[in-house]
Coordinates of C-alpha atoms and ligand atoms in Angstrom, one line a residue:
X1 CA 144.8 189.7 102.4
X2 CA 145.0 186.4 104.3
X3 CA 147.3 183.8 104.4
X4 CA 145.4 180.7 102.6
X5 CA 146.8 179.8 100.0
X6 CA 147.5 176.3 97.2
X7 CA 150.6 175.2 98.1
X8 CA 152.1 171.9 96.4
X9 CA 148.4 171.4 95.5
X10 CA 146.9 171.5 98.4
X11 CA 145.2 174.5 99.8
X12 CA 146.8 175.3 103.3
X13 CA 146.6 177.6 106.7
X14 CA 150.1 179.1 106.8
X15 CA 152.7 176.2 106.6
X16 CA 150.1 173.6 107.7
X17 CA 148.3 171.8 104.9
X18 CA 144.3 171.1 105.2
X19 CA 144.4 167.9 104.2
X20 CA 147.2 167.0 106.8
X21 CA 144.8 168.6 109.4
X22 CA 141.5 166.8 108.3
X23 CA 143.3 163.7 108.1
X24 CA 144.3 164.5 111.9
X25 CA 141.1 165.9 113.1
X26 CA 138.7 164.7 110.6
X27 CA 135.7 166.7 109.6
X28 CA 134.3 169.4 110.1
X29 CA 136.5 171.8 111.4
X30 CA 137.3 175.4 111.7
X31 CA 141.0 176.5 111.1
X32 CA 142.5 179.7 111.9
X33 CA 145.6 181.7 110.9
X34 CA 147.0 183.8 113.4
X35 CA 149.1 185.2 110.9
X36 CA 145.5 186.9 109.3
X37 CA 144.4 187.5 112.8
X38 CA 147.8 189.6 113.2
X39 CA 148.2 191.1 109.9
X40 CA 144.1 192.5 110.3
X41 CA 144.5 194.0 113.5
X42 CA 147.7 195.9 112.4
X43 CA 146.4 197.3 109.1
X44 CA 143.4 198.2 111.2
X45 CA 145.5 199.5 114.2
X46 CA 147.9 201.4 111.9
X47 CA 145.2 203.3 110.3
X48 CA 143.8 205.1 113.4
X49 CA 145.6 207.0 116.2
X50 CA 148.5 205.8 118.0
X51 CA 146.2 206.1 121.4
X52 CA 143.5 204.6 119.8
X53 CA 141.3 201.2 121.9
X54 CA 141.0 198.4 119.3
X55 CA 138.7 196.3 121.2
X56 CA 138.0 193.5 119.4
X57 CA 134.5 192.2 119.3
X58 CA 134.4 189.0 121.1
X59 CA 131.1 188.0 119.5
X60 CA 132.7 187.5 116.2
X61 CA 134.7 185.1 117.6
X62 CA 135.2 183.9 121.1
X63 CA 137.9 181.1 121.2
X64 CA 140.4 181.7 123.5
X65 CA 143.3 180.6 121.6
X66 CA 142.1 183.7 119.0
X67 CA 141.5 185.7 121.8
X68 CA 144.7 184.9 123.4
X69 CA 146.3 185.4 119.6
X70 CA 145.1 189.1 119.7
X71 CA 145.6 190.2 123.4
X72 CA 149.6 189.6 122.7
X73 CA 148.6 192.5 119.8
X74 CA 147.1 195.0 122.5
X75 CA 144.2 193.8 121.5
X76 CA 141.1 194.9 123.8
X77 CA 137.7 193.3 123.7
X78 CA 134.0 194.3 123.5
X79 CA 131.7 192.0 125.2
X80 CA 128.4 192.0 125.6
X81 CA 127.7 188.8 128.3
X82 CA 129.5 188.2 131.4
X83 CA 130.2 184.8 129.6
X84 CA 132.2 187.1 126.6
X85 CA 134.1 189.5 129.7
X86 CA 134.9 186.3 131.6
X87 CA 136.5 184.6 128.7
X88 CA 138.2 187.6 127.4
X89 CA 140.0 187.7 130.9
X90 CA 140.4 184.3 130.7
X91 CA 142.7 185.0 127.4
X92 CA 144.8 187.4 129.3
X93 CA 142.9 190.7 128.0
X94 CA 143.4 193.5 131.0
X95 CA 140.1 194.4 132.3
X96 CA 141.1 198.4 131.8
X97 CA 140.9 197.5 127.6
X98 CA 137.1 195.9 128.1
X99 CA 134.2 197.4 127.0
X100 CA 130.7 196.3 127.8
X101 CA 128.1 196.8 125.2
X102 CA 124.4 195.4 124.7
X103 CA 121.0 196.5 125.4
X104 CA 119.7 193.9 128.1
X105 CA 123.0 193.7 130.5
X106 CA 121.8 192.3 133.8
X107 CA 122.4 192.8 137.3
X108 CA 124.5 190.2 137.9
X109 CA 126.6 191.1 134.9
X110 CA 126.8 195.0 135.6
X111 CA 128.4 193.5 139.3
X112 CA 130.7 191.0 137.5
X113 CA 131.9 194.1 135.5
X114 CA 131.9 196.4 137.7
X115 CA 134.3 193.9 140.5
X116 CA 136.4 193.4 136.9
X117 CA 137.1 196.9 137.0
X118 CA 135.9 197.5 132.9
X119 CA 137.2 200.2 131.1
X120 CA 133.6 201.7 129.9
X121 CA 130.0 200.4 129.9
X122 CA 128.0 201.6 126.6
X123 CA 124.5 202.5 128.2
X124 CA 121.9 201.6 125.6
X125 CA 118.6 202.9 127.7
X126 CA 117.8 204.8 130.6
X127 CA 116.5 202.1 132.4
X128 CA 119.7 200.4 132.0
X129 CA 121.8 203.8 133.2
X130 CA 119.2 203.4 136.4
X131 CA 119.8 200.0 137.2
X132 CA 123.7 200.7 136.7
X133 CA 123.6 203.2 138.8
X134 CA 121.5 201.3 141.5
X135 CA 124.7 198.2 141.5
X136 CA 127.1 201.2 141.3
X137 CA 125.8 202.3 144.6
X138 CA 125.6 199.5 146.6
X139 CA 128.8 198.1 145.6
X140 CA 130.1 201.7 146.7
X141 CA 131.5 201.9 142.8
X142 CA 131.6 204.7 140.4
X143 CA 130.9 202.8 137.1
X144 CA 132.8 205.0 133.6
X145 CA 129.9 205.4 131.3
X146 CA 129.4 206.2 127.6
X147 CA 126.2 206.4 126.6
X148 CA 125.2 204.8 122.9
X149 CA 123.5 207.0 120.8
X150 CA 121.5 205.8 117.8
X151 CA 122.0 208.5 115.1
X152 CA 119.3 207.1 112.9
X153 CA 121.2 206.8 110.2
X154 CA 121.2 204.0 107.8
X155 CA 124.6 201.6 107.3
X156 CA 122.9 200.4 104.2
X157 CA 123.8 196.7 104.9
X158 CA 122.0 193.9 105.6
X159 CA 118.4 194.7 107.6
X160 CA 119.1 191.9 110.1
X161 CA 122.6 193.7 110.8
X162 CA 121.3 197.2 111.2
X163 CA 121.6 198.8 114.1
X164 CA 122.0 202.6 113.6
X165 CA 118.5 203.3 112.4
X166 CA 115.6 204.6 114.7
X167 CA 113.3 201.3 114.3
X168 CA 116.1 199.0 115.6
X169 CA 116.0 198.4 119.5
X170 CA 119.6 199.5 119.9
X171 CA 121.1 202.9 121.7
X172 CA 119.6 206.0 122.9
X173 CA 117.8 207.8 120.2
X174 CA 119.7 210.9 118.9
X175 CA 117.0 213.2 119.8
X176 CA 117.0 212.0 123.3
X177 CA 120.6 212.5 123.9
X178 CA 121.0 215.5 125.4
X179 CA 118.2 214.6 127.9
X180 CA 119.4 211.7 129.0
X181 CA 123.3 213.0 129.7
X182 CA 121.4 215.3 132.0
X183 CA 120.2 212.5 133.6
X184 CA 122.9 210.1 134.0
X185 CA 125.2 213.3 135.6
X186 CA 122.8 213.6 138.4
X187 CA 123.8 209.6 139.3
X188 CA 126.2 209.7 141.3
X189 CA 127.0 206.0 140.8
X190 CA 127.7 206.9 137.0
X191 CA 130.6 208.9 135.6
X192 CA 130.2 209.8 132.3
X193 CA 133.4 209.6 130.1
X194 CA 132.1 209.6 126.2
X195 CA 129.9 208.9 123.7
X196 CA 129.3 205.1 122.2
X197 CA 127.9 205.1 118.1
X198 CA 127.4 201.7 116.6
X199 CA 125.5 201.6 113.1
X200 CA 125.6 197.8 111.8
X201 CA 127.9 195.5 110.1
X202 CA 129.5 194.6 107.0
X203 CA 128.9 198.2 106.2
X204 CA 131.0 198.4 102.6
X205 CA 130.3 201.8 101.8
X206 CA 132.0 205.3 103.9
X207 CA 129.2 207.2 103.3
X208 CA 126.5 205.7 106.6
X209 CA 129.8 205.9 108.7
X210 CA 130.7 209.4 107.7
X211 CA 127.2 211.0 108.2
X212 CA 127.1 208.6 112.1
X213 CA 130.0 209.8 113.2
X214 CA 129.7 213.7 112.0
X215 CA 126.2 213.3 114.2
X216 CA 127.8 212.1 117.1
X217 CA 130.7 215.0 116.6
X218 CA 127.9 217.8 116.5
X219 CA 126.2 215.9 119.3
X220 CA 130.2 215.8 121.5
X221 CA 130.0 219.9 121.4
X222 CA 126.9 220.0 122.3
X223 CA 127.1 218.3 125.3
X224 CA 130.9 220.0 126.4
X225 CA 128.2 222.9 126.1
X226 CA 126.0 221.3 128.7
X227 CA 129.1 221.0 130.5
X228 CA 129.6 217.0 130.4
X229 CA 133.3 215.6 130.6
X230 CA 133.4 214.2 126.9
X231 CA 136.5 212.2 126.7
X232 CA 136.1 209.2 124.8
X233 CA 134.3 208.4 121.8
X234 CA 133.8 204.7 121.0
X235 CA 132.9 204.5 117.4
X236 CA 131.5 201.2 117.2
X237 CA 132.3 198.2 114.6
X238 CA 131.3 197.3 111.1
X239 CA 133.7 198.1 108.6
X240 CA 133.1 195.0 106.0
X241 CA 135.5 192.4 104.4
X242 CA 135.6 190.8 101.1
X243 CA 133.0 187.5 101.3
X244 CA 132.9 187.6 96.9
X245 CA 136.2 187.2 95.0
X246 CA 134.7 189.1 91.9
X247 CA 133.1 191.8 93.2
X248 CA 134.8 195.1 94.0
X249 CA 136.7 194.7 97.5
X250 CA 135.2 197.0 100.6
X251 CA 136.9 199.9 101.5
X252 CA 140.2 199.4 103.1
X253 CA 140.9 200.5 106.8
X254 CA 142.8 203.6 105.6
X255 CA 139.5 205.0 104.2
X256 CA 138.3 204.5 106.9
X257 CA 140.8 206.0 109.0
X258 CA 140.6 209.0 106.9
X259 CA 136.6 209.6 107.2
X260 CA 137.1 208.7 111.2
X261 CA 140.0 211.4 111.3
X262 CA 138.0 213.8 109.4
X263 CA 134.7 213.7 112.1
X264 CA 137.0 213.7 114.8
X265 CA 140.2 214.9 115.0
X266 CA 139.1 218.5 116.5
X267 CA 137.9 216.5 119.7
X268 CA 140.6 215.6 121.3
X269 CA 139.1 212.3 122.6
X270 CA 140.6 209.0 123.1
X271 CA 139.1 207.0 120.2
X272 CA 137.7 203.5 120.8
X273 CA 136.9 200.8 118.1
X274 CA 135.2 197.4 118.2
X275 CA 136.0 195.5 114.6
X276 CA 135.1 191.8 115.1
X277 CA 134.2 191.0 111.1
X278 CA 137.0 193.1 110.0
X279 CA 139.6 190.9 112.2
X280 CA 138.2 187.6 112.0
X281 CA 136.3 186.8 109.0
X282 CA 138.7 186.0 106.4
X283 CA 141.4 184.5 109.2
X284 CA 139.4 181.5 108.8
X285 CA 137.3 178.2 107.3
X286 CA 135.0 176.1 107.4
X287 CA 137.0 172.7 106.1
X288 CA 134.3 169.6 105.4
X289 CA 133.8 166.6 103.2
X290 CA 131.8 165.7 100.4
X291 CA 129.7 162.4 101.7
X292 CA 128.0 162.2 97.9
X293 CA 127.4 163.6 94.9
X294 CA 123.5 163.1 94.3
X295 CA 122.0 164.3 90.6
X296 CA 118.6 165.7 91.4
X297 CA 115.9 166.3 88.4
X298 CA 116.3 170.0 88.8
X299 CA 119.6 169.8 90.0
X300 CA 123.4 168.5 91.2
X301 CA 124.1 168.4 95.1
X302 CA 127.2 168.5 96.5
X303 CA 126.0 167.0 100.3
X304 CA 129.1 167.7 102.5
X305 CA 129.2 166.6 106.0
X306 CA 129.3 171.0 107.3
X307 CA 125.5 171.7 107.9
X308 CA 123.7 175.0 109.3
X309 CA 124.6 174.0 112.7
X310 CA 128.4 174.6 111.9
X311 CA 128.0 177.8 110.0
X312 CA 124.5 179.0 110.1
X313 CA 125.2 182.7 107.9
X314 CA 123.8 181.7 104.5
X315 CA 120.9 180.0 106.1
X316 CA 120.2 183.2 108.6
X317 CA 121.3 186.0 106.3
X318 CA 121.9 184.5 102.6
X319 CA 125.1 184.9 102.6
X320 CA 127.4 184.6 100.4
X321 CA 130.5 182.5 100.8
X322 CA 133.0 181.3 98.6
X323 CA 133.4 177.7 98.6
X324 CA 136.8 176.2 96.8
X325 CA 138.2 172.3 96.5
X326 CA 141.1 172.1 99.1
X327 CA 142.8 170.2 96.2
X328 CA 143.9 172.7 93.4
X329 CA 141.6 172.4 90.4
X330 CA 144.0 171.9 86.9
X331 CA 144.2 175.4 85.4
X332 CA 140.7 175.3 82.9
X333 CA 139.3 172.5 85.0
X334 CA 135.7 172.2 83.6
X335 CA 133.0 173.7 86.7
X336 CA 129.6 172.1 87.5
X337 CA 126.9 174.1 88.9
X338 CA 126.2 172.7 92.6
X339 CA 123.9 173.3 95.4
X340 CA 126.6 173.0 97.9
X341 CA 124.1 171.5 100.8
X342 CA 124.5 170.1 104.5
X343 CA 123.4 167.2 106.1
X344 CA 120.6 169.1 108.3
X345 CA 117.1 168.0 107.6
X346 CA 115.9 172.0 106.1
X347 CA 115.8 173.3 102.6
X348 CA 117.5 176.1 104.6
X349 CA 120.6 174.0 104.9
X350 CA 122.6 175.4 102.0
X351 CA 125.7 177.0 101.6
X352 CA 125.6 178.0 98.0
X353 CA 122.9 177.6 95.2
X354 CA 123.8 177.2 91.5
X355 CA 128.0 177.1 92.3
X356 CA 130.3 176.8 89.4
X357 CA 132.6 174.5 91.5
X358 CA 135.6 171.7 89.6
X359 CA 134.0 168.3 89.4
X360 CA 133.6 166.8 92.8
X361 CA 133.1 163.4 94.2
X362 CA 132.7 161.9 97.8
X363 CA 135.8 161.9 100.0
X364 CA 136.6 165.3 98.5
X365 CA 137.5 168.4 100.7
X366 CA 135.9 171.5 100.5
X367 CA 136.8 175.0 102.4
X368 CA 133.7 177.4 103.3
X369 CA 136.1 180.8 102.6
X370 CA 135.8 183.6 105.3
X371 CA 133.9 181.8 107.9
X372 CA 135.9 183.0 111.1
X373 CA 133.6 185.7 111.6
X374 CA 130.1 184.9 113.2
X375 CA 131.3 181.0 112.6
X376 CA 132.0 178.9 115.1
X377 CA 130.1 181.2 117.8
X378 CA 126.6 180.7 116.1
X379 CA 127.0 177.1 115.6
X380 CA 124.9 174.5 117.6
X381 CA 124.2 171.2 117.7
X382 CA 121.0 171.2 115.7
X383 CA 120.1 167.8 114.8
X384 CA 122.1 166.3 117.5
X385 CA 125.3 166.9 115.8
X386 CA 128.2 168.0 117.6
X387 CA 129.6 171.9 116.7
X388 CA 132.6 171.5 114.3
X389 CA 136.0 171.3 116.4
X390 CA 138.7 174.7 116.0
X391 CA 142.4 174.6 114.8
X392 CA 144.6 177.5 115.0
X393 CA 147.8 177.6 112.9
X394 CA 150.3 179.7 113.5
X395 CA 153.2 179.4 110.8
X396 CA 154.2 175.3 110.2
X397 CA 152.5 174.8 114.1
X398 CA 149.2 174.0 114.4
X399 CA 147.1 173.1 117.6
X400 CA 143.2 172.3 118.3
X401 CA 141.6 175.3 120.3
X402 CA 138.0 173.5 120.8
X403 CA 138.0 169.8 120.8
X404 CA 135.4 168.0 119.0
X405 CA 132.9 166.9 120.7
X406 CA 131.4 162.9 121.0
X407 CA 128.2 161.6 120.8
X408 CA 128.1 160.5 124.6
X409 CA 129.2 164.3 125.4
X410 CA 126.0 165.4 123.9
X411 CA 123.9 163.2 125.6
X412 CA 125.5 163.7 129.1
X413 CA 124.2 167.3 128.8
X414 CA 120.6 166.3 129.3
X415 CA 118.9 164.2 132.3
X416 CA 116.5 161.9 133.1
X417 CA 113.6 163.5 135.9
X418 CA 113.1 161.6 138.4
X419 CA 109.7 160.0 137.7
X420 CA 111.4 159.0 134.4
X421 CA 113.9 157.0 135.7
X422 CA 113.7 153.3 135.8
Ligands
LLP1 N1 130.0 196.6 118.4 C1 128.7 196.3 118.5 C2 128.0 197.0 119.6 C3 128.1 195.3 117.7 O1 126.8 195.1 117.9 C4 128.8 194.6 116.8 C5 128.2 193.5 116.0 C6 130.2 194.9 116.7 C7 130.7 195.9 117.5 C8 131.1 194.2 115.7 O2 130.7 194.4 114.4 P1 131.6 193.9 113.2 O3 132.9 194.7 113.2 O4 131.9 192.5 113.3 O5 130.8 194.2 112.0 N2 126.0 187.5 113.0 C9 126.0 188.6 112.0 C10 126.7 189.8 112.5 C11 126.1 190.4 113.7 C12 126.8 191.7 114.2 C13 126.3 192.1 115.5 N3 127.0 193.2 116.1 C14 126.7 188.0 110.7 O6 127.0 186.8 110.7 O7 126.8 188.7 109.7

């Protein structure tokens, strides 16, 4: 459920038509609904226990005025960079609601969260639990530690957005567990509070999370048994959204709630979640313009002035998006099949093959559905084009949360050397 929607016409965030806001900020750009932000994290929030950490990911989407948008919620955050911790403090999210997750966290950044004053780092290796230990001691800190376990099982999702199976490089392997507790409760930098699972994402079936997180329950006894302090249990993120209007919606966050409630409500620990896809995705688009209309041999392309540097997901992952006219089509409006294409110099630059779209000609609008997830945060500026600019809506108000960049802003990023210059 989001709140985009045709209204007089025109497709709009909220109260705040498209067209108004390409007309204002021209195009590309990125809009958000805070509404969708809101409604997201309290379906998701009301489904789990009332004690429960909803730490949204901060890698799904990092702008500050989302950020800020979710913190007012009691939102938390996972990070994984001192760059993500720093701006989710920026956006007014309390240190004791952050969670640190990744497998190469530096030095530096352990020290930056460890002066922070983090709620939890989730330990992917030992190596890692040494060095944490080693910047725990000398800053005379005891850092709170879960460690991630890989369960090895399967989320059945996407292979580049697996994490939960034994060939990936993330977490502890299962069958190492055990070992490695042992270990990290003779640090005496470390204190270790839980248990950290994270399998993958867009995960649309309860199955891969239900087996994961009845793993990681057997494995919570098991280590009360070795006499570790278990806690907390941070089950990760994942839970998928709706990309495909015709195809059978995910599970909704109650199921999920039920098959998390099932696994764990014997443990007594304070449960702690990190949704970023679940929250963000479908609170936002991708706005752009058609430049032309160019009939191939093979085919009709639809060249729009969004490339892969905006929103690089179907390129990286083929992914699907839907893609609609921000002008309502007449109800029966005949379709043409479209490549919907950027203006990026790759065959990879393509955000739909073969798409029944309503006729469309240059100057139209388009909006890239569900693009607020995994958007804005992977764009770059790829053939020297600046990153799409953000919007945030919040009912009839509306207000630019990353300005576009210019031309000259690009270029001031580089330098001459010194035996260059003339
Ligand atoms: N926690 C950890 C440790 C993660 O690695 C991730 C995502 C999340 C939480 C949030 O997962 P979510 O709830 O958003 O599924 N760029 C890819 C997705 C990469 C996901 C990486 N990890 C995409 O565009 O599909």
């Amino acid at each position: 459920m989001n709140y985009f929607a045709y209204k007089n016409g025109v497709l709009s965030a909220e109260g705040v038509s498209l067209e108004t806001l390409a007309r204002e900020v021209g195009t590309p750009f990125y809009c958000y609904s805070s509404a969708t932000l809101e409604r997201h994290y309290k379906v998701f929030a009301a489904a789990l226990p009332k004690d429960a950490l909803v730490a949204f990911s901060v890698k799904a989407n990092g702008n500050l005025g989302v950020l800020k948008t979710l913190a007012k919620l009691g939102a938390g955050a996972d990070v994984v960079s001192g760059g993500e911790l720093k701006k989710a403090r920026a956006a007014g999210i309390e240190a004791g609601k952050i969670v640190f997750s990744g497998v190469g966290k530096t030095r530096a950044e352990m020290r930056l969260a460890l002066s922070e004053g983090i709620y939890q780092f989730n330990v992917e290796s030992e190596p890692e639990l040494e060095a944490l230990n080693g910047v725990a001691l000398e800053m005379n800190r005891l850092a709170p530690v879960t460690l991630r376990i890989n369960p090895d099982v399967d989320a059945k999702t996407h292979a580049k957005i697996t994490t939960g199976t034994a060939e990936t490089k993330f977490g502890i392997p299962f069958v190492h567990a055990r070992e490695a507790y042992k270990k990290a409760a003779s640090m005496k930098g470390i204190e270790i509070v839980g248990v950290d699972v994270h399998i993958g994402s867009q995960i649309t079936d309860m199955e891969p999370f239900e087996a994961a997180f009845n793993r990681i329950a057997g494995l919570v006894k098991d280590l009360r048994a070795d006499g570790h302090a278990i806690t907390r249990l941070d089950l990760g993120g994942g839970l998928g959204v709706p990309y495909e209007h015709d195809n059978d919606p995910p599970p909704d966050p109650a199921a999920y709630g039920q098959v998390v409630a099932r696994a764990t409500a014997a443990l007594g620990c304070r449960l702690i979640f990190e949704p970023g896809r679940l929250i963000a995705a479908n609170a936002g688009v991708l706005v752009s313009e058609v430049i032309y209309v160019k009939h191939g041999d093979a085919k009709t392309f639809a060249i729009i002035d969004a490339g892969m540097n905006d929103l690089i997901r179907p390129a990286l992952y083929d992914s699907h998006h839907e893609i609609v006219p921000v002008r309502e089509p007449g109800v029966g409006a005949a379709r043409i099949n479209y490549d919907v294409v950027g203006p990026v110099c790759e065959t990879s630059d393509l955000f739909a093959a073969n798409r029944p779209l309503p006729a469309l000609k240059s100057g139209d609008l388009v909006a890239i559905l569900s693009a607020g997830a995994y958007g804005a945060v992977m764009s770059s500026a790829y053939n020297a084009r600046p990153p799409a600019p953000e919007v945030l809506v919040a009912g009839d108000e509306w207000g630019i949360v990353r300005a576009r960049q210019d031309h000259d802003d690009l270029i001031a990023q580089d330098s001459i050397p010194i035996w260059l210059r003339d």
